CSV table of C-alpha atoms and ligand atoms in Angstrom, one decimal:
chain,number,residue,atom,x,y,z
A,1,MET,CA,135.9,158.5,145.1
A,2,ARG,CA,133.5,156.3,147.0
A,3,THR,CA,129.8,156.4,146.2
A,4,ILE,CA,127.1,154.9,148.4
A,5,CYS,CA,123.4,154.5,147.7
A,6,LEU,CA,121.4,155.1,150.9
A,7,PRO,CA,117.8,154.1,151.0
A,8,ALA,CA,115.2,156.3,152.6
A,9,PRO,CA,112.9,154.1,154.7
A,10,GLY,CA,110.9,151.8,152.5
A,11,HIS,CA,113.0,152.4,149.4
A,12,GLU,CA,115.6,149.6,149.9
A,13,PRO,CA,114.7,147.9,146.6
A,14,LEU,CA,115.3,151.2,144.7
A,15,ALA,CA,118.7,151.7,146.4
A,16,GLN,CA,119.8,148.1,145.8
A,17,ARG,CA,118.9,148.2,142.1
A,18,LEU,CA,120.7,151.5,141.6
A,19,ALA,CA,123.7,150.4,143.5
A,20,ASN,CA,123.8,147.3,141.3
A,21,LEU,CA,123.4,149.3,138.1
A,22,LEU,CA,126.2,151.7,139.2
A,23,THR,CA,128.3,149.0,140.7
A,24,VAL,CA,128.6,151.0,143.9
A,25,GLU,CA,128.0,150.2,147.6
A,26,GLN,CA,124.5,150.0,149.0
A,27,GLY,CA,124.3,151.5,152.4
A,28,SER,CA,122.0,150.6,155.2
A,29,VAL,CA,119.8,152.7,157.4
A,30,ASP,CA,117.9,151.6,160.5
A,31,THR,CA,114.6,153.3,161.2
A,32,ARG,CA,111.6,152.8,163.3
A,33,ARG,CA,108.9,154.8,165.0
A,34,PHE,CA,109.2,155.7,168.6
A,35,PRO,CA,106.0,154.8,170.6
A,36,ASP,CA,104.8,158.4,170.1
A,37,GLY,CA,105.1,158.1,166.3
A,38,GLU,CA,108.3,160.2,165.9
A,39,THR,CA,111.1,158.9,163.7
A,40,TYR,CA,114.2,157.1,164.9
A,41,LEU,CA,117.0,157.0,162.2
A,42,ARG,CA,120.5,155.6,162.2
A,43,ILE,CA,122.9,155.4,159.2
A,44,ALA,CA,124.5,152.0,159.7
A,45,SER,CA,127.1,152.4,157.0
A,46,ASP,CA,130.3,154.5,156.8
A,47,VAL,CA,129.6,157.6,154.8
A,48,LYS,CA,132.7,159.6,155.7
A,49,ASN,CA,134.3,161.0,152.6
A,50,ALA,CA,131.7,159.3,150.4
A,51,GLN,CA,129.4,160.8,147.8
A,52,VAL,CA,126.0,159.8,149.2
A,53,VAL,CA,123.0,159.1,146.9
A,54,VAL,CA,119.8,159.1,148.9
A,55,CYS,CA,117.2,157.0,147.1
A,56,ALA,CA,113.5,157.8,147.7
A,57,SER,CA,110.5,157.9,145.4
A,58,LEU,CA,108.3,160.7,146.7
A,59,ALA,CA,104.7,159.4,146.3
A,60,ALA,CA,102.9,160.1,149.6
A,61,PRO,CA,105.6,162.6,150.5
A,62,ASP,CA,104.3,164.1,153.7
A,63,GLY,CA,105.0,160.9,155.8
A,64,GLN,CA,108.6,160.7,154.4
A,65,LEU,CA,109.8,164.2,154.9
A,66,ALA,CA,111.2,164.0,158.4
A,67,SER,CA,113.2,160.8,157.6
A,68,LEU,CA,114.4,162.3,154.4
A,69,ILE,CA,115.7,165.5,156.1
A,70,PHE,CA,117.2,163.5,159.0
A,71,LEU,CA,119.0,161.1,156.6
A,72,ALA,CA,120.6,163.9,154.5
A,73,GLN,CA,121.6,166.0,157.5
A,74,THR,CA,123.0,163.0,159.4
A,75,ALA,CA,125.0,161.9,156.4
A,76,ARG,CA,126.6,165.4,156.3
A,77,GLU,CA,127.3,165.4,160.0
A,78,LEU,CA,129.0,162.0,159.6
A,79,GLY,CA,131.4,163.4,156.9
A,80,ALA,CA,129.7,162.8,153.6
A,81,LEU,CA,131.3,164.8,150.8
A,82,SER,CA,128.0,165.4,149.1
A,83,VAL,CA,124.4,164.3,149.5
A,84,GLY,CA,122.1,164.1,146.5
A,85,LEU,CA,118.6,162.8,146.0
A,86,VAL,CA,117.4,160.3,143.4
A,87,ALA,CA,113.6,160.7,143.5
A,88,PRO,CA,112.1,158.8,140.5
A,89,TYR,CA,108.8,160.5,141.3
A,90,LEU,CA,108.9,164.1,142.4
A,91,ALA,CA,105.9,165.1,144.4
A,92,TYR,CA,103.9,168.4,144.5
A,93,MET,CA,104.8,169.6,141.0
A,94,ARG,CA,101.1,169.9,139.9
A,95,GLN,CA,100.3,172.6,142.4
A,96,ASP,CA,102.4,175.0,140.3
A,97,ILE,CA,100.4,178.3,140.7
A,98,ARG,CA,98.0,179.9,143.1
A,99,PHE,CA,94.8,178.6,141.5
A,100,LYS,CA,92.7,180.3,144.3
A,101,PRO,CA,93.7,183.3,146.4
A,102,GLY,CA,95.6,182.2,149.5
A,103,GLU,CA,96.7,178.7,148.2
A,104,ALA,CA,100.2,177.4,148.9
A,105,VAL,CA,102.2,177.1,145.6
A,106,SER,CA,103.5,173.7,146.8
A,107,ALA,CA,105.7,173.0,143.8
A,108,ARG,CA,107.9,176.0,144.7
A,109,LEU,CA,107.8,175.4,148.4
A,110,PHE,CA,108.7,171.7,148.1
A,111,ALA,CA,111.5,172.4,145.6
A,112,GLY,CA,112.8,175.0,148.1
A,113,LEU,CA,112.8,172.5,150.9
A,114,LEU,CA,114.7,169.9,148.9
A,115,SER,CA,117.1,172.6,147.7
A,116,ASP,CA,117.9,173.3,151.4
A,117,THR,CA,118.4,169.6,152.1
A,118,PHE,CA,120.3,168.2,149.2
A,119,ASP,CA,123.3,169.1,146.9
A,120,TRP,CA,121.6,167.8,143.7
A,121,LEU,CA,118.4,166.1,142.5
A,122,LEU,CA,117.6,163.6,139.8
A,123,THR,CA,114.1,162.7,138.9
A,124,VAL,CA,112.1,161.1,136.1
A,125,ASP,CA,109.6,163.3,134.1
A,126,PRO,CA,108.5,165.8,136.8
A,127,HIS,CA,105.2,167.5,136.0
A,128,LEU,CA,106.5,170.6,134.3
A,129,HIS,CA,103.6,172.6,132.9
A,130,ARG,CA,103.3,176.1,134.1
A,131,ILE,CA,106.8,175.8,135.6
A,132,ALA,CA,108.9,175.3,132.5
A,133,ALA,CA,112.1,173.8,133.9
A,134,LEU,CA,113.3,172.4,137.2
A,135,ALA,CA,115.9,175.2,137.3
A,136,ASP,CA,113.0,177.6,137.8
A,137,VAL,CA,112.2,176.2,141.2
A,138,PHE,CA,115.4,174.4,142.4
A,139,ARG,CA,118.4,176.2,143.7
A,140,ILE,CA,120.5,173.0,143.3
A,141,PRO,CA,121.5,171.2,140.0
A,142,ALA,CA,118.3,169.3,139.1
A,143,THR,CA,118.2,166.7,136.3
A,144,ARG,CA,115.2,165.2,134.5
A,145,VAL,CA,115.4,161.7,133.0
A,146,PRO,CA,112.8,161.2,130.3
A,147,ALA,CA,110.7,158.1,130.4
A,148,ALA,CA,109.6,158.5,126.7
A,149,PRO,CA,112.3,156.3,125.2
A,150,PHE,CA,111.5,153.4,127.6
A,151,ILE,CA,107.7,153.8,127.0
A,152,ALA,CA,108.1,154.0,123.2
A,153,SER,CA,110.3,150.9,123.3
A,154,TRP,CA,107.6,149.0,125.3
A,155,ILE,CA,104.9,150.1,122.9
A,156,ARG,CA,106.9,149.0,119.9
A,157,THR,CA,107.4,145.5,121.4
A,158,ASN,CA,104.0,145.0,122.9
A,159,ILE,CA,101.3,146.9,121.0
A,160,PRO,CA,100.1,146.2,117.4
A,161,SER,CA,99.0,149.3,115.4
A,162,PRO,CA,99.2,151.8,118.2
A,163,VAL,CA,97.7,155.2,118.2
A,164,ILE,CA,99.1,157.4,121.0
A,165,ILE,CA,96.4,159.5,122.7
A,166,GLY,CA,96.9,162.2,125.3
A,167,PRO,CA,93.9,163.2,127.5
A,168,ASP,CA,94.9,166.9,127.7
A,169,VAL,CA,97.4,169.6,126.7
A,170,GLU,CA,99.5,168.8,129.8
A,171,SER,CA,100.2,165.3,128.4
A,172,GLU,CA,101.1,166.6,124.9
A,173,GLN,CA,104.9,166.8,125.7
A,174,TRP,CA,105.0,163.0,126.4
A,175,VAL,CA,102.5,162.1,123.6
A,176,ARG,CA,104.5,163.9,120.8
A,177,GLU,CA,107.9,162.4,122.0
A,178,ILE,CA,106.5,158.9,122.3
A,179,SER,CA,104.6,159.1,119.0
A,180,SER,CA,107.8,160.1,117.3
A,181,LEU,CA,110.0,157.4,119.0
A,182,ALA,CA,107.4,154.7,118.5
A,183,ASP,CA,106.7,155.8,114.9
A,184,ALA,CA,102.9,155.9,115.7
A,185,PRO,CA,100.3,158.5,115.0
A,186,CYS,CA,99.0,160.6,117.9
A,187,LEU,CA,96.2,162.9,118.9
A,188,VAL,CA,95.6,165.1,122.0
A,189,LEU,CA,92.2,165.6,123.6
A,190,GLU,CA,90.9,168.3,125.9
A,191,LYS,CA,90.3,168.0,129.6
A,192,ARG,CA,88.5,170.2,132.2
A,193,ARG,CA,89.1,169.3,135.8
A,194,LEU,CA,86.0,170.1,137.9
A,195,GLY,CA,87.4,168.6,141.2
A,196,ASP,CA,89.8,166.1,142.6
A,197,HIS,CA,87.7,163.2,141.4
A,198,GLU,CA,85.8,164.8,138.5
A,199,VAL,CA,87.2,165.5,135.0
A,200,VAL,CA,85.5,165.9,131.6
A,201,VAL,CA,87.5,164.8,128.5
A,202,GLN,CA,86.4,165.9,125.1
A,203,GLY,CA,87.6,166.0,121.5
A,204,THR,CA,87.1,164.9,118.0
A,205,LEU,CA,88.2,161.4,117.3
A,206,PRO,CA,89.3,160.0,113.9
A,207,ASP,CA,88.3,156.5,112.7
A,208,LEU,CA,90.3,154.2,115.0
A,209,SER,CA,89.1,150.9,113.6
A,210,GLY,CA,91.9,148.3,113.4
A,211,LYS,CA,94.1,150.4,115.8
A,212,THR,CA,95.0,150.0,119.4
A,213,PRO,CA,94.5,153.2,121.4
A,214,VAL,CA,97.3,153.8,123.9
A,215,LEU,CA,96.5,156.5,126.4
A,216,ILE,CA,99.5,158.3,127.8
A,217,ASP,CA,99.7,160.5,130.8
A,218,ASP,CA,102.4,161.3,133.3
A,219,ILE,CA,100.4,160.4,136.4
A,220,ILE,CA,97.5,158.2,137.4
A,221,SER,CA,96.2,159.5,140.7
A,222,SER,CA,92.4,159.2,141.0
A,223,GLY,CA,92.4,157.4,137.6
A,224,GLN,CA,89.6,159.7,136.4
A,225,THR,CA,91.6,161.3,133.6
A,226,MET,CA,92.4,157.9,132.1
A,227,ALA,CA,88.9,156.4,132.9
A,228,ASN,CA,87.0,159.3,131.2
A,229,THR,CA,89.3,159.2,128.2
A,230,ALA,CA,88.7,155.4,127.9
A,231,ARG,CA,85.0,156.0,128.1
A,232,LEU,CA,85.1,158.6,125.3
A,233,LEU,CA,87.1,156.2,123.0
A,234,LEU,CA,84.8,153.2,123.7
A,235,ALA,CA,81.7,155.3,123.0
A,236,ALA,CA,83.2,156.3,119.7
A,237,GLY,CA,83.7,152.6,118.8
A,238,ALA,CA,87.4,152.3,119.4
A,239,SER,CA,89.0,149.1,120.8
A,240,PRO,CA,89.5,149.0,124.6
A,241,PRO,CA,92.6,151.2,125.3
A,242,VAL,CA,95.9,150.4,126.9
A,243,CYS,CA,96.6,153.0,129.6
A,244,VAL,CA,100.2,153.9,130.1
A,245,ALA,CA,101.5,156.3,132.7
A,246,VAL,CA,104.9,157.3,134.0
A,247,HIS,CA,104.0,157.6,137.7
A,248,ALA,CA,101.6,155.1,139.4
A,249,LEU,CA,100.2,157.1,142.3
A,250,PHE,CA,96.9,155.1,142.3
A,251,ALA,CA,94.8,156.9,144.9
A,252,PRO,CA,92.1,154.6,146.5
A,253,GLY,CA,89.5,153.7,143.9
A,254,ALA,CA,91.8,154.3,140.9
A,255,THR,CA,92.2,150.6,139.9
A,256,ASP,CA,88.4,150.1,140.0
A,257,ALA,CA,87.8,153.3,138.0
A,258,LEU,CA,90.0,152.1,135.2
A,259,ARG,CA,88.6,148.6,135.2
A,260,MET,CA,85.0,149.8,135.2
A,261,ALA,CA,85.8,152.3,132.3
A,262,GLY,CA,86.9,149.4,130.2
A,263,ALA,CA,90.7,149.7,130.0
A,264,ALA,CA,92.2,146.7,128.3
A,265,ARG,CA,95.4,147.0,130.3
A,266,VAL,CA,97.2,149.4,132.6
A,267,VAL,CA,101.0,149.7,132.5
A,268,THR,CA,103.3,152.1,134.4
A,269,CYS,CA,107.0,152.8,134.7
A,270,ASN,CA,108.8,151.7,137.9
A,271,THR,CA,109.2,155.3,139.4
A,272,VAL,CA,106.7,154.4,142.1
A,273,GLN,CA,106.4,150.7,143.2
A,274,HIS,CA,103.0,149.3,142.0
A,275,ALA,CA,101.6,146.1,140.6
A,276,THR,CA,101.2,147.8,137.2
A,277,ASN,CA,105.0,148.5,136.8
A,278,ALA,CA,106.1,147.0,133.5
A,279,ILE,CA,108.5,149.6,132.1
A,280,ASP,CA,111.9,149.8,133.7
A,281,VAL,CA,113.3,153.3,133.7
A,282,LEU,CA,116.0,152.8,136.3
A,283,PRO,CA,118.8,152.3,133.6
A,284,GLY,CA,118.0,155.9,132.5
A,285,ILE,CA,118.7,157.1,136.0
A,286,ALA,CA,121.9,155.0,136.3
A,287,ALA,CA,123.1,156.4,132.9
A,288,GLU,CA,122.8,160.0,134.2
A,289,LEU,CA,124.3,159.6,137.6
A,290,PRO,CA,128.1,159.3,136.9
A,291,ALA,CA,128.1,162.7,135.1
A,292,ILE,CA,126.2,164.3,138.0
A,293,LEU,CA,128.5,162.9,140.6
A,294,LYS,CA,131.6,164.0,138.6
A,295,GLY,CA,130.2,167.5,138.3
A,296,ILE,CA,129.5,167.7,142.0
A,297,ALA,CA,133.0,166.4,142.8
A,298,THR,CA,134.5,169.3,141.0
A,299,THR,CA,132.9,171.7,143.6
A,300,TYR,CA,134.6,170.2,146.7
B,1,R5P,C1,97.6,166.5,135.5
B,1,R5P,O1,97.4,167.4,134.7
B,1,R5P,C2,98.3,165.3,135.2
B,1,R5P,O2,99.0,165.4,134.0
B,1,R5P,C3,97.4,164.1,135.2
B,1,R5P,O3,96.5,164.2,134.1
B,1,R5P,C4,96.6,164.0,136.5
B,1,R5P,O4,97.4,164.1,137.6
B,1,R5P,C5,95.8,162.7,136.6
B,1,R5P,O5,95.1,162.7,137.7
B,1,R5P,P1,93.8,161.7,137.9
B,1,R5P,O6,94.3,160.3,137.8
B,1,R5P,O7,93.4,162.1,139.3
B,1,R5P,O8,92.8,162.1,136.9
């Protein structure tokens, strides 16, 4: 059965890399904005009777939604057998409850929208905290690829005497797994979020002399979680920390915040294209895809 990787606009490098790793065809999609800002989209490859893998990392998702839906639906209209989504970063998962009355629970709504649009989803380390599993919010087969083995391998190769440190309980799942895989000690601190750009990180620190602190979190957005953790460590006499995150969202000001807080180095996985990408997790995605495509093929 023919498989074709189709890039959503702006995600051509992702589609090309996955197509190469899977040794399948890379499709091409023409898009532009009409003068009024609406989206023009044309699938320039033959998708009839093919299994289509749409490739799109979903940082800054709102501007991508129309083209994502148009792409999936057009592929179906042109005869694709199935249309799945590889989204190395899955947006909106942190808004997972109604924190204040009247709020949208965006994680559930966004998952519902993607479930209406695609036959399956594959992502890397979604922010699962109050929602325990992707199956709790997706009505389609949804697979999580863990970044921990790739991060642990990078730490083993690059960091002498690492201590793995999580800023908050939400990071604990990654911290424990990476600590075990990298054979390094770990500790988890406490964080209170006071606002989008304001967090307080606290905790009791052991003697870290002679060690390299490695801060681990799933996401760097404003950078304040990592920056405040770095400040806490430096104030306690630790060496400047290496900050490692899965998803490099980097809202405006994040890079400066981390530099000013005294981070020795900032390193991320390539789930969102960014200058800090140093850990390649795409082989993990490519390893999962054949089984997903085989499973979907049995449903035709
Ligand atoms: C939330 O709990 C996540 O795990 C991250 O800690 C958070 O998204 C980081 O955000 P920021 O960089 O804005 O502090």
